[in-house]
Coordinates of C-alpha atoms in Angstrom, one line a residue:
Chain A
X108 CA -1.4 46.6 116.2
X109 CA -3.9 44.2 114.4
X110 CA -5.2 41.9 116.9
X111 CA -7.8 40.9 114.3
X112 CA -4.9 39.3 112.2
X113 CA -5.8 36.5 114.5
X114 CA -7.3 34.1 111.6
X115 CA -8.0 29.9 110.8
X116 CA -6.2 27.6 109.0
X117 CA -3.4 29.8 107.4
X118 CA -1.0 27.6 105.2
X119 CA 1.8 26.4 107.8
X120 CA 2.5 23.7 105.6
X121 CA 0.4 21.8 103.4
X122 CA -2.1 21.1 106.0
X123 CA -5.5 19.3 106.1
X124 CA -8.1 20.1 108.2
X125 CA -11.5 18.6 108.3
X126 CA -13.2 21.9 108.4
X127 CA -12.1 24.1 105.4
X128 CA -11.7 27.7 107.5
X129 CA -12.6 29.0 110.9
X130 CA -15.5 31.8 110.9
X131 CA -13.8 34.4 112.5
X132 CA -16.4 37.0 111.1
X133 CA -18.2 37.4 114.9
X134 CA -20.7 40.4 114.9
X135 CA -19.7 42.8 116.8
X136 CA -22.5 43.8 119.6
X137 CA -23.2 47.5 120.3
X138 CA -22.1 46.6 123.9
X139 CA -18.7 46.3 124.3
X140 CA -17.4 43.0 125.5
X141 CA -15.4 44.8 128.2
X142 CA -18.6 46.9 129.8
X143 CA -20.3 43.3 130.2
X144 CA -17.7 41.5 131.8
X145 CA -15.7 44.2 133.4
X146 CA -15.6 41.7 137.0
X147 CA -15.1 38.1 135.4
X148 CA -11.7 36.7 134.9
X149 CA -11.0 35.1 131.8
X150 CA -8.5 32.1 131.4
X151 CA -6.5 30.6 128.0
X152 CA -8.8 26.4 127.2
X153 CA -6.8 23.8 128.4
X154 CA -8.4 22.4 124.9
X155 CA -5.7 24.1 122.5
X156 CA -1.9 24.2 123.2
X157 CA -0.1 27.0 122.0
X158 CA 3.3 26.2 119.9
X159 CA 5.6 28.1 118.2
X160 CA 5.8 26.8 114.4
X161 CA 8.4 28.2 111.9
X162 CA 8.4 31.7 114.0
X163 CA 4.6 31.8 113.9
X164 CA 2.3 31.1 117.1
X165 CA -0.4 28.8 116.1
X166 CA -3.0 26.8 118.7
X167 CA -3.9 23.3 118.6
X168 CA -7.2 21.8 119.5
X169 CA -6.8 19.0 121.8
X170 CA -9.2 16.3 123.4
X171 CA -13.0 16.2 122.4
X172 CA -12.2 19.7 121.3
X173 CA -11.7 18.6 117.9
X174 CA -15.3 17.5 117.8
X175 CA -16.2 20.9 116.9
X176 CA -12.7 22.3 114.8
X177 CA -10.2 20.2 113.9
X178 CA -7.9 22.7 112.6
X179 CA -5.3 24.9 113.8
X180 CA -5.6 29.0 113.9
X181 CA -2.4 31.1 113.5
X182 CA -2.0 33.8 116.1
X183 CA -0.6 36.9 115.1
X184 CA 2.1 38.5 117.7
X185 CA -0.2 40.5 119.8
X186 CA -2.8 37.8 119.8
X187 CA -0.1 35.0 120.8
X188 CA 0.8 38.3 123.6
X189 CA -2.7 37.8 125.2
X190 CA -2.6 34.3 125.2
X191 CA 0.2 34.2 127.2
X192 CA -1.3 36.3 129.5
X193 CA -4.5 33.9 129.6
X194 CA -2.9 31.1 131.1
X195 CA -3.4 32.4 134.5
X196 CA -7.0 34.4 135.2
X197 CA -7.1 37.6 134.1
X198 CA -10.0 40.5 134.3
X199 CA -10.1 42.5 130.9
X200 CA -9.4 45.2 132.5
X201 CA -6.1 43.8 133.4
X202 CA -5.5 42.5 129.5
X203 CA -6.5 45.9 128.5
X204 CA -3.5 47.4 130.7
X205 CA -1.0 44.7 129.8
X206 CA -1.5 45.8 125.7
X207 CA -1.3 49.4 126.7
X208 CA 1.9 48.7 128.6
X209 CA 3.1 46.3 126.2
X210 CA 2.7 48.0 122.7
X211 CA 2.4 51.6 123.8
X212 CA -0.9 51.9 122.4
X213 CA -3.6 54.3 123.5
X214 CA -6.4 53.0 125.9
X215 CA -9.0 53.3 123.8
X216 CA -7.8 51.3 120.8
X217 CA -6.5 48.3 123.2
X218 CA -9.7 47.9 124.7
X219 CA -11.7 48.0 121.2
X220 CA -9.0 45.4 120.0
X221 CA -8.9 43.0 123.1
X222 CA -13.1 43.5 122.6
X223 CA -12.7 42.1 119.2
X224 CA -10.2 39.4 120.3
X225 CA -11.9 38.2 123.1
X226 CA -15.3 37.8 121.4
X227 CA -13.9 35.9 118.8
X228 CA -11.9 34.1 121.4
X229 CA -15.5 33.0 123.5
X230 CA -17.1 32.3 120.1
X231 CA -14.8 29.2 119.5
X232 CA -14.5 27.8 123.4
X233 CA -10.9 29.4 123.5
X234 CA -11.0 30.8 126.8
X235 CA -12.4 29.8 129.7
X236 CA -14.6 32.6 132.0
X237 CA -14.3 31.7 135.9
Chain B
X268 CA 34.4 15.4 109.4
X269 CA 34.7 18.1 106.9
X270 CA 33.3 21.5 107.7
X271 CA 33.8 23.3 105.2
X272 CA 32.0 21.2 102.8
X273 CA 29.2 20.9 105.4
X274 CA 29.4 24.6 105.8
X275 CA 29.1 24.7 102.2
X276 CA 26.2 22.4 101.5
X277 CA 23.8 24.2 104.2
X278 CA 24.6 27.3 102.5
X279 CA 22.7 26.6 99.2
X280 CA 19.8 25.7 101.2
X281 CA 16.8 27.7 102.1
X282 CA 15.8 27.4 105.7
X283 CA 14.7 23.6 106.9
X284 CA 11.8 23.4 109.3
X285 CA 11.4 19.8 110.7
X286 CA 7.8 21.1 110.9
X287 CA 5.9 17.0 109.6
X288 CA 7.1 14.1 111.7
X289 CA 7.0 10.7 111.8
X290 CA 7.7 8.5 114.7
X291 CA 7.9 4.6 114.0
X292 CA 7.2 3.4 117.1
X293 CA 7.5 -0.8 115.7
X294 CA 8.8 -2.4 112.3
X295 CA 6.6 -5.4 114.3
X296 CA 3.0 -6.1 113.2
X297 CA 0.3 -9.0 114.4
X298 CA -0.7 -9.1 110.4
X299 CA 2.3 -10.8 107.9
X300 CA 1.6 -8.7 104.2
X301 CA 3.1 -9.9 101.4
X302 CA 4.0 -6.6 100.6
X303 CA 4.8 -5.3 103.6
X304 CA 7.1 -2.4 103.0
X305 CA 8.6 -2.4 106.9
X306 CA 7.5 -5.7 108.9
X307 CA 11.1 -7.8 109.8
X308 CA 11.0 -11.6 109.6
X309 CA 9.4 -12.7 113.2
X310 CA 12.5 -14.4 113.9
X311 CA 14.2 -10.7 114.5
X312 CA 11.6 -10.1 116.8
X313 CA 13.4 -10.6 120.3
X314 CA 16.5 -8.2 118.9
X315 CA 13.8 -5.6 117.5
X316 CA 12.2 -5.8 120.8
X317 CA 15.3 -5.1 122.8
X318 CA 16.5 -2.3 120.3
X319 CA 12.9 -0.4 119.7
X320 CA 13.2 2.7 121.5
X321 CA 11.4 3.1 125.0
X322 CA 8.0 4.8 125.8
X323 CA 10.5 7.3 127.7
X324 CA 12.4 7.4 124.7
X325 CA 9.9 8.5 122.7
X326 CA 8.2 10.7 124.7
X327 CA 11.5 12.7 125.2
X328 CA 12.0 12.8 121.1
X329 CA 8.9 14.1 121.0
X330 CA 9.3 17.2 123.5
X331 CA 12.7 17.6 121.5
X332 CA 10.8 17.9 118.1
X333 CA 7.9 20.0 119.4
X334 CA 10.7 22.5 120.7
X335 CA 12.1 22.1 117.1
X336 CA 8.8 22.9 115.3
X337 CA 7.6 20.6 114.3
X338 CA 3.3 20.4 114.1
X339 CA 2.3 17.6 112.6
X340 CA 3.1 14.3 113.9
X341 CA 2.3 10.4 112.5
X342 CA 2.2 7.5 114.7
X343 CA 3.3 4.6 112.6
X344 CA 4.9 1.3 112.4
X345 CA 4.3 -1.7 111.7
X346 CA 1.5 -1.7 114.0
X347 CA 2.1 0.8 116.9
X348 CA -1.1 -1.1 118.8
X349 CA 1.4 -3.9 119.5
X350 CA 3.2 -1.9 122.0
X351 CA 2.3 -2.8 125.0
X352 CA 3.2 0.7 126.2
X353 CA 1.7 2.0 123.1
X354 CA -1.2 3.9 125.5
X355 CA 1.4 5.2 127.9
X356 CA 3.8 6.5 124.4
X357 CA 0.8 8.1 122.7
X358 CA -0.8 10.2 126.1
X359 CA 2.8 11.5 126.6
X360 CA 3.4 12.5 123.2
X361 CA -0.6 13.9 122.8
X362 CA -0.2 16.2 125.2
X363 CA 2.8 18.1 123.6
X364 CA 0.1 19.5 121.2
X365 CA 0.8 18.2 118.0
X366 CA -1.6 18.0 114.9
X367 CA -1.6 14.1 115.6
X368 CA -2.2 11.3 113.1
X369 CA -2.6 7.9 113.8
X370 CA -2.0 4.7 111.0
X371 CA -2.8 1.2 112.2
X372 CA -4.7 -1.9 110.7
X373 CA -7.5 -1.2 112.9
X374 CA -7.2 -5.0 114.5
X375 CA -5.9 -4.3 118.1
X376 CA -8.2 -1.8 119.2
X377 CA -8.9 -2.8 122.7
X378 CA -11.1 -1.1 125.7
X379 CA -7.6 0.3 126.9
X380 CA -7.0 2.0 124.0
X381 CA -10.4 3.2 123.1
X382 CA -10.1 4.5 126.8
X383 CA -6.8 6.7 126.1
X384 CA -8.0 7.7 122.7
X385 CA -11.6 8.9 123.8
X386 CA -9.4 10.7 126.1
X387 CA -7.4 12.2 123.4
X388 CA -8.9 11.6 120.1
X389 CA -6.2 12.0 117.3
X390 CA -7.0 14.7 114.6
X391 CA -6.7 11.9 111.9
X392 CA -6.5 8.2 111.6
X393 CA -5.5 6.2 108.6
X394 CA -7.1 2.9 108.1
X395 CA -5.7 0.6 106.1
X396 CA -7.7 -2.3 105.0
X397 CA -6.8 -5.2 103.3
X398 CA -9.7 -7.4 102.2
X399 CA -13.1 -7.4 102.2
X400 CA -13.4 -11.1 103.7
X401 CA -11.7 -13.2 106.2
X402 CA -10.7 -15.7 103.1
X403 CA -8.9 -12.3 101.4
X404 CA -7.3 -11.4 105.2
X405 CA -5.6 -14.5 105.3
X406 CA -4.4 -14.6 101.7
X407 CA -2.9 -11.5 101.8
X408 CA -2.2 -11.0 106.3
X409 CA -1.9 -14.8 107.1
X410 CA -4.7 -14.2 109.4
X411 CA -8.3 -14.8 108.5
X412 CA -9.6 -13.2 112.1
X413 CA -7.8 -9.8 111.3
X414 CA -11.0 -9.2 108.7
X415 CA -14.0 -9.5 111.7
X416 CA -10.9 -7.7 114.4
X417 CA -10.7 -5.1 111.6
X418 CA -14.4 -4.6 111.3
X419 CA -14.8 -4.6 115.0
X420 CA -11.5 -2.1 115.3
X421 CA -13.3 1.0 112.9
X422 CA -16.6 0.6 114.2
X423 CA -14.9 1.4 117.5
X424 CA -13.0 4.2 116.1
X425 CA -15.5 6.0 114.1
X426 CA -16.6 6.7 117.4
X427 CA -14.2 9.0 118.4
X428 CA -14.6 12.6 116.8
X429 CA -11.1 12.3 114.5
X430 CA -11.2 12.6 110.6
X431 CA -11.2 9.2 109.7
X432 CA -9.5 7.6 106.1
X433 CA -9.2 4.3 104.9
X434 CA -6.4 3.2 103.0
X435 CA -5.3 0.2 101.1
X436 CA -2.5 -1.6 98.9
X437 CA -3.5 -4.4 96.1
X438 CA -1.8 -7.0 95.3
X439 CA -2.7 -9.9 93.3
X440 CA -4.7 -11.9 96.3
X441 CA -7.0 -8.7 97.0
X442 CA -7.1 -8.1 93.4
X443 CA -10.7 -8.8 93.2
X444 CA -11.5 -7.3 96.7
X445 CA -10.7 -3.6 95.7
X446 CA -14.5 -2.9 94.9
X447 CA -15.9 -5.1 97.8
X448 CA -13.1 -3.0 100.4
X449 CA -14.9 0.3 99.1
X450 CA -18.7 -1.4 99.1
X451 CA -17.8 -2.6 102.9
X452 CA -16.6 1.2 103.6
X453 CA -19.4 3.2 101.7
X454 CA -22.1 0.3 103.2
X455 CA -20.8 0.1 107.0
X456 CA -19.3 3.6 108.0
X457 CA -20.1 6.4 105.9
X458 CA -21.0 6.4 102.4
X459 CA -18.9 9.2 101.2
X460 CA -15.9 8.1 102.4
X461 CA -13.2 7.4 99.6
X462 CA -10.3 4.5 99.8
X463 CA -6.6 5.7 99.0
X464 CA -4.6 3.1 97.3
X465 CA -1.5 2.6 97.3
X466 CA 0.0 3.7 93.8
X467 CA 2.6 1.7 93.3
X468 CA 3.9 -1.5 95.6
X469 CA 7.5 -1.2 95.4
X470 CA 9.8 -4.1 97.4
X471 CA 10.4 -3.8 100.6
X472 CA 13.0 -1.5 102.8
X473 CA 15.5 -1.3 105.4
X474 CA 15.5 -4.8 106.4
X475 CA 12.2 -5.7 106.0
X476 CA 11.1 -9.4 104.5
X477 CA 8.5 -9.1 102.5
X478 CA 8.7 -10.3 98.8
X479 CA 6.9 -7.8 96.9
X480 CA 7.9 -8.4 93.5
X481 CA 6.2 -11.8 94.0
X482 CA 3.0 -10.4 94.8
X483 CA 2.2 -7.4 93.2
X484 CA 0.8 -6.6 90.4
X485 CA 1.8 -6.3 86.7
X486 CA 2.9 -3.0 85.7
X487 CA -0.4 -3.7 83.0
X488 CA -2.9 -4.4 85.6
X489 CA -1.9 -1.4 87.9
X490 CA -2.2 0.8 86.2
X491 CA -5.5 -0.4 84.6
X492 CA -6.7 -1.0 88.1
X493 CA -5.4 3.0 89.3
X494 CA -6.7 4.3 85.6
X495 CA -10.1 2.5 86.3
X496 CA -10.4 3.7 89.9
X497 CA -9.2 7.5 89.0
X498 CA -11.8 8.0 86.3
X499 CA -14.5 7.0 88.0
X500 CA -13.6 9.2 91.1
X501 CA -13.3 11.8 88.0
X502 CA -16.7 10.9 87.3
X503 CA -18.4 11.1 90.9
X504 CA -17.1 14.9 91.2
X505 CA -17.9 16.0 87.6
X506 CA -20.8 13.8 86.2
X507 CA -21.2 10.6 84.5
X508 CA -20.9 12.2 80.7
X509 CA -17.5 13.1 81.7
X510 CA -15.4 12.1 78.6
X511 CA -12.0 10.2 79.8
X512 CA -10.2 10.9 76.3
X513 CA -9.9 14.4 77.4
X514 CA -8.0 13.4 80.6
X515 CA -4.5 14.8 80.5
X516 CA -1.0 14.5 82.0
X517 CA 0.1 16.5 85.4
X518 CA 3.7 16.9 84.9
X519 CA 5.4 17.4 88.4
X520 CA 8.4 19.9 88.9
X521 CA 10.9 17.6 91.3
X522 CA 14.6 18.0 91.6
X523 CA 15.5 15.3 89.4
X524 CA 13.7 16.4 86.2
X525 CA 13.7 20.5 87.0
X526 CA 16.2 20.8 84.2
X527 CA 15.2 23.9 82.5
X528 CA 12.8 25.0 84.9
X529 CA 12.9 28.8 86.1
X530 CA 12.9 28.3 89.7
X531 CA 13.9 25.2 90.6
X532 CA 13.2 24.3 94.3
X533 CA 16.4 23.4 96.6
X534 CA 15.9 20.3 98.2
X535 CA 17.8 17.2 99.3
X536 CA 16.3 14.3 97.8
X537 CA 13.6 16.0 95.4
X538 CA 11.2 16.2 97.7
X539 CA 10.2 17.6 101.1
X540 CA 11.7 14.5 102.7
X541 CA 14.6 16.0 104.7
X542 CA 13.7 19.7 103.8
X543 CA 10.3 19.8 105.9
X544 CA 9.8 16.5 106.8
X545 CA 11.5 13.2 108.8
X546 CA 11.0 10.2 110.1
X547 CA 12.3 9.2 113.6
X548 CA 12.5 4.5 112.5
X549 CA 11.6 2.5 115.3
X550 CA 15.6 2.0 116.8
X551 CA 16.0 6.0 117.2
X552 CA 17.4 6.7 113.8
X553 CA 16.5 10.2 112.3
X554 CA 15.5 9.7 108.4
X555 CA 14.6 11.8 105.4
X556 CA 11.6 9.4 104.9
X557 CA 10.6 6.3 106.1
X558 CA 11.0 4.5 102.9
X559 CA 14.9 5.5 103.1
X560 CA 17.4 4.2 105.7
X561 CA 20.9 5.3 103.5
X562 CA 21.1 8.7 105.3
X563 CA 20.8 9.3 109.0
X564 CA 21.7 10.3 112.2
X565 CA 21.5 8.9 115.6
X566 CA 19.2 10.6 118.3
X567 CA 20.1 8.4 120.8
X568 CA 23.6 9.6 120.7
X569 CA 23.1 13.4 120.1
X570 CA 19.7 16.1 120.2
X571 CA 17.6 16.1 117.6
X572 CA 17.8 19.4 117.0
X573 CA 21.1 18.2 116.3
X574 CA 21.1 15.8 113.7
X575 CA 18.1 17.6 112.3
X576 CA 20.6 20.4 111.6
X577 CA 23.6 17.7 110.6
X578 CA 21.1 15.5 108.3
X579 CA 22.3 17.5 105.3
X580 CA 25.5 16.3 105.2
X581 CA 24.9 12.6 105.5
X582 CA 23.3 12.6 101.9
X583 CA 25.8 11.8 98.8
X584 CA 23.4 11.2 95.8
X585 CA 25.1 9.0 92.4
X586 CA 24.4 9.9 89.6
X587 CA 20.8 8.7 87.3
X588 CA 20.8 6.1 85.1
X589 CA 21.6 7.2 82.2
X590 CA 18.3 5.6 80.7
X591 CA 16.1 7.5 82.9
X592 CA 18.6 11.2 82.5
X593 CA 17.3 10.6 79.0
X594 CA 13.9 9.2 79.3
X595 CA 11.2 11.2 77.7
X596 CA 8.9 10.1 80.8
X597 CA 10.9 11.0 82.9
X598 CA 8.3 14.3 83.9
X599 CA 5.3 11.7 85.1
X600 CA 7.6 9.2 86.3
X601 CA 6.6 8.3 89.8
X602 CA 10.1 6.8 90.8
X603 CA 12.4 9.0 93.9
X604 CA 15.8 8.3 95.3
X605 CA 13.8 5.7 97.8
X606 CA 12.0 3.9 95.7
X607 CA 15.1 3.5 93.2
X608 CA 17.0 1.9 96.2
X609 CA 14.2 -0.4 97.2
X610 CA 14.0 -1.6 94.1
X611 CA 17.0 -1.9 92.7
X612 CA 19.4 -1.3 95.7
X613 CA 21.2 1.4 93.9
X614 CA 19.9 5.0 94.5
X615 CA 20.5 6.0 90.9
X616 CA 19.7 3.0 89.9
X617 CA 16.9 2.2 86.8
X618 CA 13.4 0.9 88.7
X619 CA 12.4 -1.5 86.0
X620 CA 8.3 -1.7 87.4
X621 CA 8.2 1.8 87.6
X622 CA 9.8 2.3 83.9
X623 CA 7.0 -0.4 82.8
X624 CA 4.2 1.7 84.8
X625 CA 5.5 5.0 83.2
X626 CA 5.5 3.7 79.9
X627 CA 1.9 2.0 80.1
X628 CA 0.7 5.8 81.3
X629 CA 2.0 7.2 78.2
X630 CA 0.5 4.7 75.9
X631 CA -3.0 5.0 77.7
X632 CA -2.6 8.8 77.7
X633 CA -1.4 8.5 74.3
X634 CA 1.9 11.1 75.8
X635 CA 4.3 9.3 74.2
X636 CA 5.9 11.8 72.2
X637 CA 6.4 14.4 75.0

């Protein structure tokens, strides 16, 4: 599994964006995202829509979103997984489970993936923490 | 209906994606062009009115297409302002998540709509401008207050946080107004914004009034006017000492001229028109392009998933001329299966401008012998 597929601006068609690529390259903090936030719930923006393109997820910024990327970013399978999931509030602990479950994966390497996801997720205003 | 043959067509084709949309909301505008490629005579406004799809309409075609794939989207007419429901049209189709465009002259943009598109700014707007004074607006609109409603109209807009581009066509009553149109650009809204012009003016489509031909521009002054233009947007990305005898040919790879070619690329009309993209015209017709009405299917009477998937078979392409199947410019000729109808109502037919134009590029570029 290769959450970190998750990536800006791939080719759908010949698009045009006014920012060139999305930095995806977040540093990773010593802390794990999960220990800090073990209690919050986390929930998909309403300011991207999620559609399915040629067989590929990709999200759409929508409203003033676009302000600050107006682009697209392709999701990669497992990524598009825990988007789904994030339409309705959701502890990480409860992501964590529902990529273990889904992909048969061990603990440890969900929770380091969904760490990586989810802080590149917050870095771009992609979820919402309630 | 024959299947087999259908059968047989879609079989040569790689997979088609209706993935770039185009919605023409209204063939009607509040500014009369001469060159208007899609504006009716006003007098066909009441039937146009009555035949234009509705906002439900389109707000239903638009779910349908997002369900189909498709991810980006242009709103376009005519002007799609003059819809009184235009608002109503453009929140429902908005929020269905498309990477949204937007054309319009920029002179109807009222509080109501700056209030649904602060709302839900579109990720692009094209601006097209056609003058750089009130005297030029009504030479070439027949309305001299479209210039100040146009001015008024993008200073509105550049408020909103979309990518913004301006976009023009010359003809020979804005002739002298193409360096003023960029001035007025570069001096009111942002100075490093540049204007797209329309390459060539070709007569007008699918109904539409407009006498072109009587208008535009000699094949001579086109193309010195797009050769002029080109180099010096050569010149502001590589320097001034940039030597314009070095410039060279691009030749393209379409479907009409990939004799010879290793891999030529499948497509319908020899381009992506069709393959990739569509256009949904203003009565609920699904076309390859907006420039071409000769093949199509009906969404009002079936999905469009449907006709998406039918389209193929409608189109029955003649024969070239057997000037251009011979034509040694035929490789930078800028001439398709649409633009050979418009202009000569044949779709194999020989486009007499465009020859012109093609020949004046190879003299300039001193190609001639390729």
């Amino acid at each position: 599994m290769q959450l970190s597929g998750f990536s800006g601006n791939h080719k759908i068609t010949d698009g045009w964006c006014k920012e060139e690529g999305m930095d995806v390259s977040v540093e990773r903090k010593k802390d794990t995202v999960r220990e800090q936030t073990a209690e919050k719930k986390y929930r998909a923006s309403e300011n991207y829509v999620y559609r399915r393109i040629a067989g590929s997820g990709v999200l759409v910024p929508v409203g003033n979103q676009i302000a600050d990327f107006n682009g697209y970013v392709e999701l990669n399978e497992s990524a598009g997984f825990l988007w789904q999931k994030l339409q309705n509030p959701a502890t990480v602990e409860e992501l964590v489970q529902a990529l273990v479950k889904e992909y048969g994966i061990p603990q440890q390497q969900a929770a380091e993936d969904f760490d990586e996801f989810l802080q590149m997720m917050q870095a771009h205003k992609m979820v919402e923490v309630q | 209906m024959d299947c087999g043959r259908i059968d047989q067509k879609l079989h040569g084709l790689p997979p088609r994606y209706p993935m770039d949309g185009t919605f023409e909301l209204t063939v009607r505008c509040n500014l009369h062009c001469r060159m208007c490629l899609f504006r009716h005579d006003d007098s066909e406004n009441m039937e146009i009115c009555a035949r234009e799809l509705s906002a439900d309409e389109w707000i239903d075609l638009g779910r349908q297409a997002a369900e189909a794939g498709t991810f980006s989207l242009l709103l376009t007419g005519g002007e799609p302002m003059l819809r009184k429901d235009f608002c109503e049209i453009y929140e429902g189709i908005y929020r269905l998540g498309f990477q949204l465009t937007l054309y319009t002259n920029a002179t109807l943009v009222t509080d109501k709509v700056m209030n649904t598109l602060r709302r839900y700014p579109p990720h692009r707007i094209g601006i097209t401008i056609y003058g750089a004074s009130a005297d030029t607006y009504e030479k070439v609109c027949g309305n001299p207050a479209g210039f100040e409603q146009m001015v008024e109209g993008v200073d509105r807009l550049k408020t909103l946080p979309s990518v913004i581009d301006f976009r023009t066509t010359i003809i020979r009553d804005n002739y002298e107004d193409v360096d003023k149109i960029e001035q007025l650009i570069h001096d009111r809204w942002d100075e490093k914004q540049t204007l797209t012009q329309t390459r060539i003016v070709t007569k007008a489509v699918r109904g539409a009034c407009a006498d072109a031909a009587g208008c535009r521009l000699s094949p001579e002054e086109n193309v010195r006017l797009a050769y002029r233009r080109g180099i010096r947007l050569i010149k502001e990305y590589v320097g001034s000492e940039y030597d314009e005898k070095n410039l060279g040919l691009e030749y393209q790879n379409s479907a009409e001229n990939s004799e010879g070619s290793d891999s030529p690329r499948p497509t319908l009309l020899g381009c992506d028109a069709g393959m990739s993209s569509y256009t949904i015209s203003w009565d609920g017709k699904l076309l390859a392009c907006q420039m071409l009405g000769v093949f199509q299917k009906d969404v009002r009477e079936q999905p469009f998933q449907k006709a998406w998937e039918e389209f193929p078979a409608t189109v029955k392409l003649p024969a070239l001329h057997s000037d251009c199947r011979n034509c040694s410019g035929r490789e930078i000729c800028s001439c398709c299966y649409a633009s050979r109808f418009a202009e000569t109502g044949d779709l194999g037919g020989k486009p007499e401008y465009v020859c012109s134009d093609t020949r004046i590029i190879q003299k300039l570029l001193g190609n001639e012998e390729r």
